[in-house]
Amino acid sequence: MAPRLFACFRKESSSTSSNEVHGTVVVDASAEEQRRGGAVLVELFSSQGCKTSPEAELLVSRLGRGDFALEAPVIVLAFHVDYWDYMGWKDPYGSSQWTVRQKAYVEALKLDTMFTPQVVVQGRAQCVANDEEPLLSAIMNAQRFPCPAFQATFQRPTSDTLQVSLSGPLRSKIDNNGVNIMVALYESGLVTDCPRGENKGRVLSNDYVVRKLEKLCTVKDISAKKVVSGTVNFSLWEAFNSTKCGLVVFVQDNSHQIFGSQSFQLPDTI
């Protein structure tokens, strides 16, 4: 039988510091993050319209909280796709942009099927996201890179806009092929009553949900110590609450492989 384009899989056996400067808030990566070395970026592709995604969301939330005490620090981002919206429930966080991102991984990793829930680790390995053992194994075996040493400055030019300026070295040498520096704004602590679809009657909890993704810049042929700088602007949603949000900066090449990532908690005062 020809593989389906989409599939929804069931489980198989088997701190930051800040200081205010002239009305802005400046944040550095924690000393602990720098001491422990480069983090492993775990991307979850999920949907509130997929019956087995809530289990994966819980597992990835635990992963982001550090419940598994892994040797490598882990950074989590959850991308909610939109291709299950026709099943009776439209995911309020689903986006065709995230579906396109997942499709790029399907092509890069030479997969036959696009499915949820799926995790991609460092842009190089993937597995079903609600299967704990393969997920933890992929993280422990992932290639790690130095954590970028960006300093982030946060400003609110308007009530519905967040401006983030970043400056610092990538701490990895970049060759002539170049990389993109991407900045993701995520939200945690989301709770949704689901009255329809495969999760009808359930209360769904979601963390690390990517709300916005912007490219800071593209760089090539630079040393590990060269300072990279740039600014991104995020349009904010109506219920934006900085205490529930965080920022992730990651380095990704044209083959969608990750070469370093860094996380920031948004300051309460922004």
Coordinates of N, CA and C in Angstrom, one line a residue, residues 20 61 65 76 91 98 101 115-116 131 136 150 152 179-180 183 203 210 241 254 258:
E20 N 18.0 46.1 34.1 CA 17.4 47.1 33.3 C 18.4 48.1 32.9
S61 N 6.9 18.2 27.6 CA 6.9 19.2 28.7 C 7.8 18.8 29.8
R65 N 11.3 20.6 31.3 CA 11.4 20.9 32.7 C 12.7 20.2 33.3
V76 N 13.4 22.8 24.1 CA 12.3 22.2 23.5 C 11.5 23.3 22.7
D91 N -7.0 23.5 15.6 CA -6.0 23.8 16.6 C -5.7 25.3 16.6
W98 N 4.2 26.0 10.1 CA 4.8 24.9 10.8 C 4.7 23.6 10.1
R101 N 7.5 23.6 7.7 CA 8.7 23.3 8.4 C 8.9 21.8 8.6
F115 N 3.8 12.9 9.8 CA 2.9 12.4 10.9 C 3.0 13.2 12.2
T116 N 2.1 13.0 13.0 CA 2.1 13.5 14.4 C 1.8 12.4 15.3
D131 N 7.0 8.0 22.3 CA 7.8 6.8 22.6 C 9.0 7.3 23.3
L136 N 14.6 9.6 24.2 CA 15.8 9.9 25.1 C 17.1 9.4 24.5
F150 N 25.0 34.8 23.0 CA 24.3 36.0 22.7 C 23.8 36.7 24.0
A152 N 20.8 39.3 25.0 CA 19.5 39.7 24.4 C 19.0 41.0 25.1
V179 N 24.9 29.7 7.4 CA 23.8 29.3 8.3 C 22.8 30.4 8.5
N180 N 21.6 30.0 8.9 CA 20.6 31.0 9.3 C 20.5 31.1 10.8
V183 N 15.1 32.9 15.4 CA 14.7 33.3 16.7 C 13.2 32.9 16.8
V203 N -9.3 18.2 28.3 CA -8.7 19.5 28.5 C -7.2 19.3 28.2
V210 N 5.5 27.3 19.8 CA 6.0 28.4 19.1 C 4.9 29.2 18.5
N241 N 1.5 37.3 27.5 CA 1.9 37.4 28.9 C 3.4 37.0 29.0
N254 N 21.2 25.1 5.5 CA 20.2 24.9 4.5 C 19.7 23.4 4.4
I258 N 20.9 21.5 12.9 CA 21.1 22.5 13.9 C 22.6 22.5 14.4

